[in-house]
Coordinates of C-alpha atoms and ligand atoms in Angstrom, one line a residue:
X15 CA 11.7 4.9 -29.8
X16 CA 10.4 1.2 -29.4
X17 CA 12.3 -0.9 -27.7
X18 CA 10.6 -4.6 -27.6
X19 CA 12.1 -6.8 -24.7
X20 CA 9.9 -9.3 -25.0
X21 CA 12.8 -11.1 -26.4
X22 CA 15.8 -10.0 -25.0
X23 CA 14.6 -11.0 -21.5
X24 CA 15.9 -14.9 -22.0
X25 CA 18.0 -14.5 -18.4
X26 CA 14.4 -13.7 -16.4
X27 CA 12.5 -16.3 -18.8
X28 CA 15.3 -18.9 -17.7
X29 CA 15.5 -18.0 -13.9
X30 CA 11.7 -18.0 -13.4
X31 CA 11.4 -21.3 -15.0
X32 CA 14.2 -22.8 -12.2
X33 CA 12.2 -21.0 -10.0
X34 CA 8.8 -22.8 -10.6
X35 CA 10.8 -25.5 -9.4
X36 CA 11.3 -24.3 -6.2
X37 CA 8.6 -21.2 -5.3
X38 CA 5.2 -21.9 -5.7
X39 CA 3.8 -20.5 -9.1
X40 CA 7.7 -19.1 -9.0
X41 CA 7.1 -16.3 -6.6
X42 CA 6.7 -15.0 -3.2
X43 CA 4.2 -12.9 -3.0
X44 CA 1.2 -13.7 -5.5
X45 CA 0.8 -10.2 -7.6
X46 CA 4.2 -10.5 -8.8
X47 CA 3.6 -13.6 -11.2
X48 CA 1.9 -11.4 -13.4
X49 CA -1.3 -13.5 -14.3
X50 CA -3.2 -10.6 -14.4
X51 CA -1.2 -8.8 -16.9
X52 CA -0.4 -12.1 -19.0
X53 CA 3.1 -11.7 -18.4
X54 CA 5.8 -13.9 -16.9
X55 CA 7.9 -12.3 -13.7
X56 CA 11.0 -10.1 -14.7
X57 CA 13.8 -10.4 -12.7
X58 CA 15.4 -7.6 -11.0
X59 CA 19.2 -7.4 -11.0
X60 CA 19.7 -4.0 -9.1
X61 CA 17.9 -0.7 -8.2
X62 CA 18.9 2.4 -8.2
X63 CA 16.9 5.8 -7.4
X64 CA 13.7 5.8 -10.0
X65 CA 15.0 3.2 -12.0
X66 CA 15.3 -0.7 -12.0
X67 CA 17.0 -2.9 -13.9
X68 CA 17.0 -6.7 -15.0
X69 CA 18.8 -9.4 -15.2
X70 CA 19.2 -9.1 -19.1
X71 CA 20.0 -5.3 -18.5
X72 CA 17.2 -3.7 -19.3
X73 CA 16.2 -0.7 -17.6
X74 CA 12.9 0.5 -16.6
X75 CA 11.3 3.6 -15.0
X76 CA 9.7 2.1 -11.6
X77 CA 6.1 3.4 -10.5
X78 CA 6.1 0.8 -8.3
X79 CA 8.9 1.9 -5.6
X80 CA 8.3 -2.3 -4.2
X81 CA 5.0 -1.5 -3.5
X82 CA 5.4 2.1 -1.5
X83 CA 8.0 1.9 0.8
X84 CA 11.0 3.3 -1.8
X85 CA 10.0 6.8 -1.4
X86 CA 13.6 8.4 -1.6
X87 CA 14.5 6.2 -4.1
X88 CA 16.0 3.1 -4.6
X89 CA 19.6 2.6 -2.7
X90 CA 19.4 6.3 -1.1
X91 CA 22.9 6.8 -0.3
X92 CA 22.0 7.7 3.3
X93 CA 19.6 4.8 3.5
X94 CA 22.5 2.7 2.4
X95 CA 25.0 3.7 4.9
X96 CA 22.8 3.5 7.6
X97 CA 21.9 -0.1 6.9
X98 CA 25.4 -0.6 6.6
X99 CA 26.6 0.6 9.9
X100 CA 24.2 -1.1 11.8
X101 CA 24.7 -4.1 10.1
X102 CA 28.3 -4.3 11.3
X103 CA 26.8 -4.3 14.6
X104 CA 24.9 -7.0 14.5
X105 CA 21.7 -7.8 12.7
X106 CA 19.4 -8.3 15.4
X107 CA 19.8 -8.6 19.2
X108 CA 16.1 -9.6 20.3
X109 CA 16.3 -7.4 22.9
X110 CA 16.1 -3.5 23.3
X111 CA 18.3 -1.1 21.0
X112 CA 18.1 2.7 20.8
X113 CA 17.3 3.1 17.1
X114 CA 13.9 1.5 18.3
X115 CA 12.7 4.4 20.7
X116 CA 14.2 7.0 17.7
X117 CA 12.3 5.3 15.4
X118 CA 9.1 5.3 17.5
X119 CA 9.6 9.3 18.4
X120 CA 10.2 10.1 14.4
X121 CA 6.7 8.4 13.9
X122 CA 4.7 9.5 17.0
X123 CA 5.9 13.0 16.3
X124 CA 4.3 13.3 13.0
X125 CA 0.9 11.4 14.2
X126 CA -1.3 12.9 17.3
X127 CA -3.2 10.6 17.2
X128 CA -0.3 8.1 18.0
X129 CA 0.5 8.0 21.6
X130 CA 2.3 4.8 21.9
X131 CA 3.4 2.4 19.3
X132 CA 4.3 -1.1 19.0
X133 CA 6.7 -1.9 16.0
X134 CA 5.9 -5.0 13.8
X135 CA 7.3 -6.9 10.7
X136 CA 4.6 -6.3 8.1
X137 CA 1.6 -4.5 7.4
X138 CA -0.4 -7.9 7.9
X139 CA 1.2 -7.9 11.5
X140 CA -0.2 -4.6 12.2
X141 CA -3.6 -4.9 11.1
X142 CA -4.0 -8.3 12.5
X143 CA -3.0 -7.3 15.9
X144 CA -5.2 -3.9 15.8
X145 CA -8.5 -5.9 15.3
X146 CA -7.1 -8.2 18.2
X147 CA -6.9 -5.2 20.4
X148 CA -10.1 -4.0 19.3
X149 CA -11.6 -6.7 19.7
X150 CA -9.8 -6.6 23.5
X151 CA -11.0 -3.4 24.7
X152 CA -14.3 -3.7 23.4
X153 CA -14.9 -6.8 24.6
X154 CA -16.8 -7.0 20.9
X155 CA -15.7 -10.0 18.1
X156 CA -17.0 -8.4 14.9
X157 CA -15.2 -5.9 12.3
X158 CA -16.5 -3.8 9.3
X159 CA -14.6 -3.6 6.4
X160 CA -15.1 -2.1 2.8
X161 CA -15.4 -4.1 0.2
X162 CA -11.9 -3.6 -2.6
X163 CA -9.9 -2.8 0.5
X164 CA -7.0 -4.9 1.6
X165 CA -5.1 -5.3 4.5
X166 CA -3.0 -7.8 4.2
X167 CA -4.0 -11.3 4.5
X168 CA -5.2 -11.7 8.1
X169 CA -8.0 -14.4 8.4
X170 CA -10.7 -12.2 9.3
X171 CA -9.6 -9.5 6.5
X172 CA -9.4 -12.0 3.4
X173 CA -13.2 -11.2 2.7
X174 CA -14.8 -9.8 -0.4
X175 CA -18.4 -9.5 -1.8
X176 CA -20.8 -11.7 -1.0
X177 CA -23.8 -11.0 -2.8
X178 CA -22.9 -7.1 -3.6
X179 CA -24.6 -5.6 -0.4
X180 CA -23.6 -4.8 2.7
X181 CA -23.9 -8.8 4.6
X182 CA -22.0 -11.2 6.7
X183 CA -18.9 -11.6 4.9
X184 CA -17.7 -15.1 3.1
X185 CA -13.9 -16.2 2.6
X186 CA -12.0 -14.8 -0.3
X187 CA -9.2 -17.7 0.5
X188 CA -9.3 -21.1 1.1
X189 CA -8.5 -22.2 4.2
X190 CA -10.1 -19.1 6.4
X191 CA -13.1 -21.1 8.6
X192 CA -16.8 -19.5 7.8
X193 CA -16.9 -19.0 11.6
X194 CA -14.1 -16.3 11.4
X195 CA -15.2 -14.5 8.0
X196 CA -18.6 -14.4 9.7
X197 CA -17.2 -11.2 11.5
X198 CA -16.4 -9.6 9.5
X199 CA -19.1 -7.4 8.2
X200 CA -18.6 -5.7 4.8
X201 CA -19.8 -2.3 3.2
X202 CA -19.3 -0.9 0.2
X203 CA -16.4 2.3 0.4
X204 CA -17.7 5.4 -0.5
X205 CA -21.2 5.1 0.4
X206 CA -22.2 6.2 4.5
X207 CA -25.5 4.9 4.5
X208 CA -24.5 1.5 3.8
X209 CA -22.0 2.0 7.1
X210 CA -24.8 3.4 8.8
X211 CA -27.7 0.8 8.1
X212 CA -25.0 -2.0 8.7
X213 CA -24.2 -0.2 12.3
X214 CA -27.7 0.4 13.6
X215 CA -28.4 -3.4 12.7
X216 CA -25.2 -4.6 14.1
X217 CA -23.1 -1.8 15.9
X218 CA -23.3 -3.5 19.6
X219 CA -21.7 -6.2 18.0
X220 CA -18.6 -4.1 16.2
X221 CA -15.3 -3.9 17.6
X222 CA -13.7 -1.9 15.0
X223 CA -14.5 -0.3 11.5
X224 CA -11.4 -1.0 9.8
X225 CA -10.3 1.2 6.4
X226 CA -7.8 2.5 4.5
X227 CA -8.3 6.1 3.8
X228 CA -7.5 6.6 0.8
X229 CA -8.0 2.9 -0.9
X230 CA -4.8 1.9 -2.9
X231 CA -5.6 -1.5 -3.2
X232 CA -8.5 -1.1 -5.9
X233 CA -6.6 1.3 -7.7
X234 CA -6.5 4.7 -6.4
X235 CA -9.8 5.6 -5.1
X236 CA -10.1 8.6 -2.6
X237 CA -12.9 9.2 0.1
X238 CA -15.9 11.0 -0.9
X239 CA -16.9 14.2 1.3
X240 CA -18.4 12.5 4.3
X241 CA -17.2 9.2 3.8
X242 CA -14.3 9.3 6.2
X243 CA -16.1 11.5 9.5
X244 CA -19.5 9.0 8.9
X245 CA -17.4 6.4 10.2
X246 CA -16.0 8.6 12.8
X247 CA -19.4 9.4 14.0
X248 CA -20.6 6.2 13.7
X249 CA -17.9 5.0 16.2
X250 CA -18.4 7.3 18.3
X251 CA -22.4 6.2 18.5
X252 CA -21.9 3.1 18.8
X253 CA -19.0 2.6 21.1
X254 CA -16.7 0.8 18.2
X255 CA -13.0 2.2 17.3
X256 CA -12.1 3.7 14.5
X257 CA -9.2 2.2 12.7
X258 CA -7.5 3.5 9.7
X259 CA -5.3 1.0 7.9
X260 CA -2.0 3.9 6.7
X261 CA -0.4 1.1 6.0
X262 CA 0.2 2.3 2.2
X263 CA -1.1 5.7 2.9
X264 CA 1.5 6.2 5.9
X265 CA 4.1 9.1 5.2
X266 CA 3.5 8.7 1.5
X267 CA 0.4 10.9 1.1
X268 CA 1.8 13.3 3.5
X269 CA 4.0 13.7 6.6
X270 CA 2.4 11.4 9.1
X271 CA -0.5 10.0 6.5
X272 CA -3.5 10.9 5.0
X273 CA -5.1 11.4 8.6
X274 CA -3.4 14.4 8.8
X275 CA -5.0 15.8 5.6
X276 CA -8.1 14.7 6.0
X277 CA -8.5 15.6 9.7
X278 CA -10.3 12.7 10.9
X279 CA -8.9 11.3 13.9
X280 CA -8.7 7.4 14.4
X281 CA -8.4 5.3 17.2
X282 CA -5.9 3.1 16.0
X283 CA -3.3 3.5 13.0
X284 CA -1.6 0.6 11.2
X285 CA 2.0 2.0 9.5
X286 CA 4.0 0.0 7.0
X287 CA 5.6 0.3 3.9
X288 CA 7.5 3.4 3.9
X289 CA 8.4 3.0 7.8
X290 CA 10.7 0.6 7.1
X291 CA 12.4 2.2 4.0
X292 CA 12.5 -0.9 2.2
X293 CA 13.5 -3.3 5.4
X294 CA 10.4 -5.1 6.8
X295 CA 8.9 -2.4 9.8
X296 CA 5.1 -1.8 10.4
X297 CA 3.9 -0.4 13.2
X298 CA 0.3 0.0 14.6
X299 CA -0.7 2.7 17.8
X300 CA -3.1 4.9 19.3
X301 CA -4.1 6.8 22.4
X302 CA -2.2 5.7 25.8
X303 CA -4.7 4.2 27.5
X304 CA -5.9 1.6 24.1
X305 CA -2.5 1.0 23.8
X306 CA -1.8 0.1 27.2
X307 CA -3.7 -3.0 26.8
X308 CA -1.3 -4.8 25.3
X309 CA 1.3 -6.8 26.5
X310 CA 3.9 -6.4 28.8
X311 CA 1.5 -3.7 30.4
X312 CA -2.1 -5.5 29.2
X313 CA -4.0 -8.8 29.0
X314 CA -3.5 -8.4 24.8
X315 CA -0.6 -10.6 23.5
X316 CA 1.5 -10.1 20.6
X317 CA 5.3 -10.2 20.4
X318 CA 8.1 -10.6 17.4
X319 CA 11.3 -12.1 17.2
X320 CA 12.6 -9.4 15.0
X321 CA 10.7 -7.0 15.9
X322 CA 12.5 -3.6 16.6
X323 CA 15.7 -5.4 14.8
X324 CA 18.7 -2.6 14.7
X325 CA 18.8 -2.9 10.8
X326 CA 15.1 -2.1 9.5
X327 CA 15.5 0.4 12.5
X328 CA 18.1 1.8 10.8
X329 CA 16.6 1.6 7.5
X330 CA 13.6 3.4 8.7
X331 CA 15.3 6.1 10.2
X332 CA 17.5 7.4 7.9
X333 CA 14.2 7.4 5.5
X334 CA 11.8 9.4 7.5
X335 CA 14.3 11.7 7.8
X336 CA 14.7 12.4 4.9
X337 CA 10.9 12.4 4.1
X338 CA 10.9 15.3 6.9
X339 CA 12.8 17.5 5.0
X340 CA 11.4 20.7 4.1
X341 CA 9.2 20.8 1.1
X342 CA 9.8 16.9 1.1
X343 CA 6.0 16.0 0.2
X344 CA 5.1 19.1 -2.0
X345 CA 8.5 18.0 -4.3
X346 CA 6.7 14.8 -4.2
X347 CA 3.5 15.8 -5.6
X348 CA 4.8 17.6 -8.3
X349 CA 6.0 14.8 -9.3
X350 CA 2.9 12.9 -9.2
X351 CA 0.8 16.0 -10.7
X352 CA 3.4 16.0 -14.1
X353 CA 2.8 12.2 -13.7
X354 CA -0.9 12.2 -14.0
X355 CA -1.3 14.9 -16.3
X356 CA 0.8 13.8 -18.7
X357 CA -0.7 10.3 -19.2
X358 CA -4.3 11.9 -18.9
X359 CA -3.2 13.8 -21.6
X360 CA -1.8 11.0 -23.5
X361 CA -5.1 9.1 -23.6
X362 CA -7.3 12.5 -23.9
X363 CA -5.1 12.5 -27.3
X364 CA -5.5 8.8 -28.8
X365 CA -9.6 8.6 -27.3
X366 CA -8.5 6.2 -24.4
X367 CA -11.4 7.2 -21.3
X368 CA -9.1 7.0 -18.4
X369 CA -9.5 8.9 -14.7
X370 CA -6.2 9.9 -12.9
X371 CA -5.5 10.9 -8.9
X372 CA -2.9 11.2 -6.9
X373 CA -2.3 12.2 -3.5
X374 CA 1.4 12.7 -2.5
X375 CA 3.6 10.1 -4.2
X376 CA 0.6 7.6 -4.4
X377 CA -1.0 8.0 -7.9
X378 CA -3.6 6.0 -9.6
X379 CA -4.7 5.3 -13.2
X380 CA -8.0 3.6 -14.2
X381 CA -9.1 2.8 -17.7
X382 CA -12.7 3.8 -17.4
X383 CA -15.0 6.7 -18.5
X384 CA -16.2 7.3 -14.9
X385 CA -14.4 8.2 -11.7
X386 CA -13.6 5.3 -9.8
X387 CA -15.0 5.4 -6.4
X388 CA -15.7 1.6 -5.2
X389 CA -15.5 -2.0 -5.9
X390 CA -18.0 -2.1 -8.0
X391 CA -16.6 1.2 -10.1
X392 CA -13.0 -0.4 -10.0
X393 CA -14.3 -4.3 -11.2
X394 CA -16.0 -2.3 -14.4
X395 CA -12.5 -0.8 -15.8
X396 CA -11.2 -2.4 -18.8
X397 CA -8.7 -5.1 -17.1
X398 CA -8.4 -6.5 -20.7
X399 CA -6.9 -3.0 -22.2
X400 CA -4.6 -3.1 -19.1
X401 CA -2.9 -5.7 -19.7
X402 CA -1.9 -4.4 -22.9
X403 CA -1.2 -1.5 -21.8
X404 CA 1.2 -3.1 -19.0
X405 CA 2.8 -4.9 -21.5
X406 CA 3.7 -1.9 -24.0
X407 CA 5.0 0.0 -21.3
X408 CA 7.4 -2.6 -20.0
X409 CA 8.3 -3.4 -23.9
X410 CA 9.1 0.6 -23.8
X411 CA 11.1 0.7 -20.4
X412 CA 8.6 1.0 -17.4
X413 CA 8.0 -0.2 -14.9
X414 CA 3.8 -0.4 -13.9
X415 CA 1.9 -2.5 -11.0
X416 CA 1.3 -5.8 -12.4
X417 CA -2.8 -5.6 -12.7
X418 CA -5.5 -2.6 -13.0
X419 CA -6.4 -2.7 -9.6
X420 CA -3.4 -1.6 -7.8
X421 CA -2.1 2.2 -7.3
X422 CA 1.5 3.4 -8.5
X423 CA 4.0 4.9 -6.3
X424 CA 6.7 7.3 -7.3
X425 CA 10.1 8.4 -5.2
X426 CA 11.9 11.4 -4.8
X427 CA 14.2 10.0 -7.1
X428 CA 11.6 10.4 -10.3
X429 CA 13.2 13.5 -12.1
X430 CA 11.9 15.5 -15.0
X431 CA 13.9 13.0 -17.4
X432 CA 12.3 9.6 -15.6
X433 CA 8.7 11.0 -15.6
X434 CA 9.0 12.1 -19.3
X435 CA 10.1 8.2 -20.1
X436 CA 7.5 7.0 -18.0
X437 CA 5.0 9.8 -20.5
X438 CA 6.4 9.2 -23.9
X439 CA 6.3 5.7 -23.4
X440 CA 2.7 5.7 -22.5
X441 CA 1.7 8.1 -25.5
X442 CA 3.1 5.1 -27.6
X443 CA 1.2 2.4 -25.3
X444 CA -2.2 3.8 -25.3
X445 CA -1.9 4.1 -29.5
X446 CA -2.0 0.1 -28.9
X447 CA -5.3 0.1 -26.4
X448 CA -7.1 2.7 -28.6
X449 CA -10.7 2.6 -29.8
Ligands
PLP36 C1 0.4 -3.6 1.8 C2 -0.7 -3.4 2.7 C3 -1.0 -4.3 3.8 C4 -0.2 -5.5 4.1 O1 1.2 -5.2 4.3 P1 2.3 -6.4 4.2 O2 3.5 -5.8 4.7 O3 2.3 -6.8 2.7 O4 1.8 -7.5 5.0 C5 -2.0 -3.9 4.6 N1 -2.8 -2.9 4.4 C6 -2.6 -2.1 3.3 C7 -3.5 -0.9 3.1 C8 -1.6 -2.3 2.4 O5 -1.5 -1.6 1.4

């Protein structure tokens, strides 16, 4: 079964030209304008567990879950009510509430390395004010980073190649002054003696090595044995902290996050996404004494308006606990496993080279004959073929991250019947991209 919306979506074509008039480029958020994947924005009307649906009424099977944090599924009835009882209480108080400290316990319980936490708005909050307090206790002004990861779009962060090795980074944005990108120091992911060379030439100068541990921003591209206890030991060496950006990774590769499966302990964790169960909660932490430094008790300032707000609070709640169910996260990764398998098989059949992973509900497909294991390796997939790709599987009902270099997410929500949608849809979509 085809089912062409190309033309049937007249209500999103008609809202997103009114909004062009009003958002720039007719979004919030730049991804979602679809540039990479030659398409214009569809408009959601409603969610509802693995499914969302448009404004013409179209439905689609989501992998993208609004970028990680729907992993119960959209409009969990428990989520719902939750939000809905604390909303008749008042949306936010600025000031202390009880749902803050449950919150906090639920998160530190499932991360050691987590001693105290401060709650934030987004994932950009969190990084942004871990490489402050880095920077603080080090007394150091210079952070590594890997090249193809993001972490939101702090200043310092917004720094890609510069001339493919590992040197003094140079703004990815306009607007960020060459003095602050000259900080940040940049290393390919995947490849410890880059990290090394870079930290015996600079490491008195680095207050933090900052990375996600499982990169989702590139597509899906796990750390190589060693990668992820190099930097540890590096730190250690060289008296810099070790902080690893969970913010996508965070209770959706496992309880807690991927620190917990990989067993390498950082000094600093940035949370987001799935914390806030769809409401905007990040979170970063560490050890008592790092954490200590920052305000009311230390010299480091940060602060929020809404941060802590009873509603995410809520919102964030009701969805860890749910995640902590038993068997939560191996339910999850079945789902991910039929996932994967069945679009590997689907290319394997039509001659499409593509490489699969997945790692909890975070899941990754790349259209490329080789695994995908940096920058480099990620720039080389076929972006062109993508695109088509994305385009047949939203013409067939689903739902796919707008561009070849970002992961896909499912929920708890993704049955048999929605991942089998999500398959037979892409057995029809790779006919389209094949050799
Ligand atoms: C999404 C993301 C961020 C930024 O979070 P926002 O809430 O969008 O600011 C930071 N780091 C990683 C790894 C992310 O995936």
């Amino acid at each position: 079964m085809t089912l062409d919306t190309t033309e049937t979506r007249t209500r999103s074509a008609d809202l997103f030209q009114q909004s062009c008039n009003v958002l720039v480029g007719g979004v919030n958020s730049p991804v979602r304008a679809g540039r990479a994947v030659g398409c214009d924005p569809v408009f959601v009307e409603r969610a509802d567990g693995a499914y969302l649906i448009d404004v013409d009424g179209h439905q689609y099977v989501d992998l993208v879950g609004s970028w990680g944090p729907a992993i119960v599924g959209h409009a969990h009835p428990k989520v719902v009510q939750a939000v809905q009882s604390a909303a008749a209480n008042g949306l936010s108080y600025g000031a202390c509430c009880e749902s803050e400290v449950r919150l906090g316990e639920l998160i530190l319980s499932a991360l050691p390395s987590m001693e105290r936490i401060r709650l934030v708005n987004s994932g950009t909050e969190a990084t942004m004010s871990a490489i402050r307090l880095a920077r603080a206790a080090t007394g150091r002004s210079h952070v590594v980073k890997f090249l193809g990861c993001y972490h939101g779009h702090v200043d310092a962060l917004l720094v890609a190649a510069g001339s493919g090795a590992a040197t003094f980074g140079e703004p990815d944005s306009a607007g960020v002054p060459a003095a602050y990108a000259e900080l940040t120091l940049l290393a390919p992911y995947n490849d410890p003696a880059a990290v090394e060379a870079l930290m015996s030439e600079h490491g008195s100068d680095v207050a933090a090595i900052l990375v996600e541990p499982i990169a989702g921003n590139m597509g899906f591209v796990p750390p190589g044995e060693g990668f992820l206890s190099t930097l540890r030991t590096l730190c250690d060496k060289h008296g810099a902290l070790l902080v690893f950006d969970e913010v996508m990774t965070g209770f959706r590769t496992a309880w807690g996050g991927y620190q917990n499966v990989c067993g390498i302990t950082p000094d600093l964790t940035c949370l987001g996404k799935v914390i806030g169960g769809g409401m905007p909660v990040a979170a970063y932490g560490g050890s008592r004494s790092l954490m200590e430094q920052v305000s009311p008790l230390g010299p480091t300032y940060q602060a929020g308006t809404l941060s802590g707000n009873p509603v995410a609070m809520a919102a964030g709640i009701a969805t860890l606990e749910i995640c902590r169910e038993n068997g939560f996260y191996e339910n999850l990764a079945s789902k991910s496993r039929r996932l994967t398998s069945g679009l590997q098989a689907a290319a394997d059949a039509v001659g499409v080279a593509l490489q699969t992973g997945h790692q909890g509900g975070l899941l990754g497909m790349a259209l490329s004959p080789r695994p995908v294991r940096n920058f480099d390796d990620a720039k080389a997939c076929d972006h062109d073929a993508f695109a088509q790709f994305y385009r047949a599987m939203l013409d067939r009902g689903v739902w796919l991250p707008p561009s070849g270099y970002e992961a896909m997410f499912v929920s708890i929500a993704h049955d048999d019947d929605a991942i089998d949608r999500a398959i037979d849809a892409a057995k029809a979509s790779f006919e389209v991209i094949a050799p």
